[in-house]
Amino acid sequence: MATSVPGDDEESLSVVPANKASWEDLQLVFGTRGDPATCQCQWFKTTSADWKSIPVEQQRRRLREQTGCDNPTATSTIGLVAYLEGEAVGWVSVEPRTEFLTRLATSRVPWAGRDEDQQDAGVWAVMCFVVRKGFRRRGIARALARASVGYARDHGARAIEGYPMTVDKDQTVSWGQLYIGSVGMFESAGFDVVASPTEKRRVMRINF
């Protein structure tokens, strides 16, 4: 079922599980150029050794299988798609943290200073945002962050985390750097900072 979420500019967005979106719509969000188009949200699911050797078309096939797009009766998916007045404009990946261990297991960001069981599938993670070019800075990513909370809770998560970066008021940051989200974005969705593993990165979490 679609969830209506007011954007920061008071436009009404609907957010749906990716399996209830069309593959064509999701690819419209990812575009044909730049990091989203080439990554297809596979970075955290692929080893560094394999990353450069996998063709983009194979990455697309993997994403299509993972999302179950065009299959509203699918029992699982890996993210949410945002629509503005019926037009696909954004994506967020959200699923159990264990699904991202290909990368996260060897990263200090999620674990530094914390006693966490990496194999705990009850903790979900928000890993990647994509907002379609031409629709950025309109509250879409914030709305997706908020929607991810309810989606994770409704699918059995006992907690949800994100690993955003801090952004100073006068700092210019490219969208490519913000695919993990900003602290302000997660704060607006009700997340609290639970760790500061690096100068610019934070671990933010909600316990259900």
GROMACS .gro file of C-alpha atoms in nm:
model
  208
    1MET     CA    1   0.000   0.000   0.000
    2ALA     CA    2   0.128   0.346  -0.084
    3THR     CA    3   0.213   0.578   0.198
    4SER     CA    4   0.152   0.952   0.161
    5VAL     CA    5   0.441   1.153   0.299
    6PRO     CA    6   0.451   1.535   0.293
    7GLY     CA    7   0.772   1.664   0.142
    8ASP     CA    8   0.965   1.960   0.281
    9ASP     CA    9   0.809   2.186   0.017
   10GLU     CA   10   0.463   2.054   0.117
   11GLU     CA   11   0.420   1.859  -0.203
   12SER     CA   12   0.255   1.523  -0.151
   13LEU     CA   13   0.464   1.215  -0.223
   14SER     CA   14   0.355   0.855  -0.228
   15VAL     CA   15   0.610   0.590  -0.134
   16VAL     CA   16   0.565   0.225  -0.230
   17PRO     CA   17   0.769  -0.095  -0.190
   18ALA     CA   18   0.979  -0.145  -0.502
   19ASN     CA   19   0.795  -0.461  -0.607
   20LYS     CA   20   0.483  -0.245  -0.646
   21ALA     CA   21   0.670  -0.008  -0.878
   22SER     CA   22   0.752  -0.079  -1.239
   23TRP     CA   23   1.105  -0.160  -1.350
   24GLU     CA   24   1.075   0.120  -1.605
   25ASP     CA   25   0.997   0.368  -1.327
   26LEU     CA   26   1.290   0.255  -1.112
   27GLN     CA   27   1.531   0.287  -1.404
   28LEU     CA   28   1.391   0.634  -1.471
   29VAL     CA   29   1.501   0.729  -1.119
   30PHE     CA   30   1.847   0.577  -1.166
   31GLY     CA   31   1.893   0.745  -1.504
   32THR     CA   32   2.136   0.655  -1.780
   33ARG     CA   33   2.448   0.836  -1.660
   34GLY     CA   34   2.637   0.880  -1.336
   35ASP     CA   35   2.685   0.662  -1.029
   36PRO     CA   36   2.327   0.536  -0.981
   37ALA     CA   37   2.308   0.417  -1.342
   38THR     CA   38   2.636   0.226  -1.324
   39CYS     CA   39   2.604   0.103  -0.965
   40GLN     CA   40   2.239  -0.009  -0.968
   41CYS     CA   41   2.259  -0.017  -0.588
   42GLN     CA   42   2.500  -0.312  -0.592
   43TRP     CA   43   2.808  -0.155  -0.428
   44PHE     CA   44   2.729  -0.285  -0.081
   45LYS     CA   45   2.650  -0.629  -0.221
   46THR     CA   46   2.970  -0.675  -0.423
   47THR     CA   47   3.330  -0.728  -0.318
   48SER     CA   48   3.598  -0.481  -0.421
   49ALA     CA   49   3.769  -0.756  -0.619
   50ASP     CA   50   3.456  -0.820  -0.828
   51TRP     CA   51   3.322  -0.467  -0.856
   52LYS     CA   52   3.508  -0.346  -1.166
   53SER     CA   53   3.466  -0.671  -1.354
   54ILE     CA   54   3.086  -0.692  -1.342
   55PRO     CA   55   2.910  -0.537  -1.646
   56VAL     CA   56   2.640  -0.278  -1.578
   57GLU     CA   57   2.380  -0.496  -1.747
   58GLN     CA   58   2.450  -0.771  -1.497
   59GLN     CA   59   2.413  -0.521  -1.214
   60ARG     CA   60   2.074  -0.426  -1.356
   61ARG     CA   61   1.964  -0.787  -1.371
   62ARG     CA   62   2.064  -0.834  -1.009
   63LEU     CA   63   1.871  -0.527  -0.898
   64ARG     CA   64   1.563  -0.635  -1.089
   65GLU     CA   65   1.569  -0.974  -0.919
   66GLN     CA   66   1.626  -0.818  -0.577
   67THR     CA   67   1.348  -0.561  -0.606
   68GLY     CA   68   1.085  -0.780  -0.772
   69CYS     CA   69   0.965  -0.477  -0.965
   70ASP     CA   70   0.638  -0.533  -1.158
   71ASN     CA   71   0.545  -0.809  -0.913
   72PRO     CA   72   0.313  -0.665  -0.647
   73THR     CA   73   0.255  -1.011  -0.496
   74ALA     CA   74   0.628  -1.067  -0.430
   75THR     CA   75   0.696  -1.158  -0.068
   76SER     CA   76   1.008  -0.944  -0.039
   77THR     CA   77   1.189  -0.649  -0.193
   78ILE     CA   78   1.492  -0.439  -0.104
   79GLY     CA   79   1.375  -0.081  -0.117
   80LEU     CA   80   1.113   0.188  -0.165
   81VAL     CA   81   1.024   0.409  -0.462
   82ALA     CA   82   0.885   0.761  -0.427
   83TYR     CA   83   0.630   0.911  -0.666
   84LEU     CA   84   0.543   1.277  -0.704
   85GLU     CA   85   0.209   1.329  -0.876
   86GLY     CA   86   0.242   0.984  -1.031
   87GLU     CA   87   0.599   1.031  -1.153
   88ALA     CA   88   0.882   0.819  -1.014
   89VAL     CA   89   1.134   1.049  -0.846
   90GLY     CA   90   1.330   0.865  -0.575
   91TRP     CA   91   1.465   0.542  -0.433
   92VAL     CA   92   1.599   0.418  -0.100
   93SER     CA   93   1.741   0.077  -0.019
   94VAL     CA   94   1.628  -0.064   0.315
   95GLU     CA   95   1.659  -0.423   0.432
   96PRO     CA   96   1.824  -0.629   0.707
   97ARG     CA   97   2.178  -0.509   0.781
   98THR     CA   98   2.305  -0.863   0.721
   99GLU     CA   99   2.234  -0.817   0.349
  100PHE     CA  100   2.509  -0.555   0.329
  101LEU     CA  101   2.786  -0.743   0.508
  102THR     CA  102   2.983  -0.794   0.186
  103ARG     CA  103   3.099  -0.437   0.246
  104LEU     CA  104   2.996  -0.353   0.599
  105ALA     CA  105   3.171  -0.647   0.766
  106THR     CA  106   3.513  -0.494   0.700
  107SER     CA  107   3.414  -0.129   0.744
  108ARG     CA  108   3.474   0.044   1.076
  109VAL     CA  109   3.183   0.284   1.030
  110PRO     CA  110   2.896   0.063   1.156
  111TRP     CA  111   3.094  -0.109   1.432
  112ALA     CA  112   3.350   0.128   1.585
  113GLY     CA  113   3.292   0.172   1.959
  114ARG     CA  114   2.984  -0.051   1.958
  115ASP     CA  115   2.917  -0.406   2.071
  116GLU     CA  116   2.708  -0.526   1.778
  117ASP     CA  117   2.635  -0.874   1.645
  118GLN     CA  118   2.700  -0.847   1.272
  119GLN     CA  119   2.473  -1.145   1.209
  120ASP     CA  120   2.169  -0.991   1.381
  121ALA     CA  121   1.908  -0.982   1.104
  122GLY     CA  122   1.668  -0.795   1.334
  123VAL     CA  123   1.864  -0.474   1.274
  124TRP     CA  124   1.781  -0.317   0.939
  125ALA     CA  125   1.985  -0.056   0.751
  126VAL     CA  126   1.911   0.235   0.520
  127MET     CA  127   2.204   0.232   0.281
  128CYS     CA  128   2.148   0.427  -0.037
  129PHE     CA  129   1.934   0.716  -0.161
  130VAL     CA  130   1.880   0.817  -0.521
  131VAL     CA  131   1.675   1.121  -0.617
  132ARG     CA  132   1.610   1.177  -0.983
  133LYS     CA  133   1.783   1.472  -1.142
  134GLY     CA  134   1.550   1.769  -1.159
  135PHE     CA  135   1.370   1.673  -0.836
  136ARG     CA  136   1.645   1.725  -0.580
  137ARG     CA  137   1.625   1.959  -0.278
  138ARG     CA  138   1.249   1.908  -0.260
  139GLY     CA  139   1.233   1.686   0.047
  140ILE     CA  140   1.212   1.358  -0.142
  141ALA     CA  141   1.507   1.189   0.030
  142ARG     CA  142   1.378   1.300   0.371
  143ALA     CA  143   1.040   1.151   0.290
  144LEU     CA  144   1.205   0.826   0.186
  145ALA     CA  145   1.401   0.816   0.512
  146ARG     CA  146   1.079   0.857   0.707
  147ALA     CA  147   0.899   0.592   0.503
  148SER     CA  148   1.185   0.345   0.554
  149VAL     CA  149   1.123   0.352   0.929
  150GLY     CA  150   0.765   0.233   0.903
  151TYR     CA  151   0.850  -0.019   0.634
  152ALA     CA  152   1.124  -0.180   0.843
  153ARG     CA  153   0.910  -0.185   1.158
  154ASP     CA  154   0.616  -0.340   0.971
  155HIS     CA  155   0.843  -0.613   0.835
  156GLY     CA  156   0.973  -0.729   1.169
  157ALA     CA  157   1.278  -0.512   1.232
  158ARG     CA  158   1.359  -0.444   1.598
  159ALA     CA  159   1.585  -0.153   1.504
  160ILE     CA  160   1.688   0.045   1.198
  161GLU     CA  161   2.017   0.224   1.131
  162GLY     CA  162   2.175   0.463   0.884
  163TYR     CA  163   2.534   0.581   0.837
  164PRO     CA  164   2.504   0.940   0.710
  165MET     CA  165   2.756   1.217   0.682
  166THR     CA  166   2.759   1.553   0.855
  167VAL     CA  167   2.710   1.854   0.630
  168ASP     CA  168   2.799   2.205   0.743
  169LYS     CA  169   2.555   2.485   0.662
  170ASP     CA  170   2.783   2.658   0.414
  171GLN     CA  171   2.937   2.337   0.279
  172THR     CA  172   2.884   2.247  -0.085
  173VAL     CA  173   2.837   1.873  -0.125
  174SER     CA  174   2.766   1.691  -0.449
  175TRP     CA  175   2.469   1.458  -0.465
  176GLY     CA  176   2.710   1.172  -0.537
  177GLN     CA  177   2.859   1.219  -0.189
  178LEU     CA  178   2.518   1.217  -0.023
  179TYR     CA  179   2.396   0.879  -0.143
  180ILE     CA  180   2.428   0.761   0.220
  181GLY     CA  181   2.219   1.056   0.339
  182SER     CA  182   2.288   1.348   0.570
  183VAL     CA  183   2.253   1.367   0.948
  184GLY     CA  184   1.973   1.623   0.913
  185MET     CA  185   1.782   1.391   0.683
  186PHE     CA  186   1.793   1.111   0.940
  187GLU     CA  187   1.711   1.344   1.229
  188SER     CA  188   1.394   1.448   1.049
  189ALA     CA  189   1.295   1.080   1.037
  190GLY     CA  190   1.345   1.035   1.412
  191PHE     CA  191   1.688   0.874   1.417
  192ASP     CA  192   1.933   0.950   1.700
  193VAL     CA  193   2.312   0.953   1.682
  194VAL     CA  194   2.453   0.648   1.863
  195ALA     CA  195   2.815   0.662   1.744
  196SER     CA  196   3.061   0.890   1.566
  197PRO     CA  197   3.309   0.653   1.401
  198THR     CA  198   3.484   0.926   1.196
  199GLU     CA  199   3.493   1.303   1.188
  200LYS     CA  200   3.224   1.321   0.920
  201ARG     CA  201   3.026   0.998   0.961
  202ARG     CA  202   2.761   0.912   1.216
  203VAL     CA  203   2.573   0.598   1.310
  204MET     CA  204   2.206   0.687   1.360
  205ARG     CA  205   1.944   0.449   1.491
  206ILE     CA  206   1.586   0.393   1.598
  207ASN     CA  207   1.498   0.107   1.831
  208PHE     CA  208   1.143  -0.018   1.797
   0.00000   0.00000   0.00000
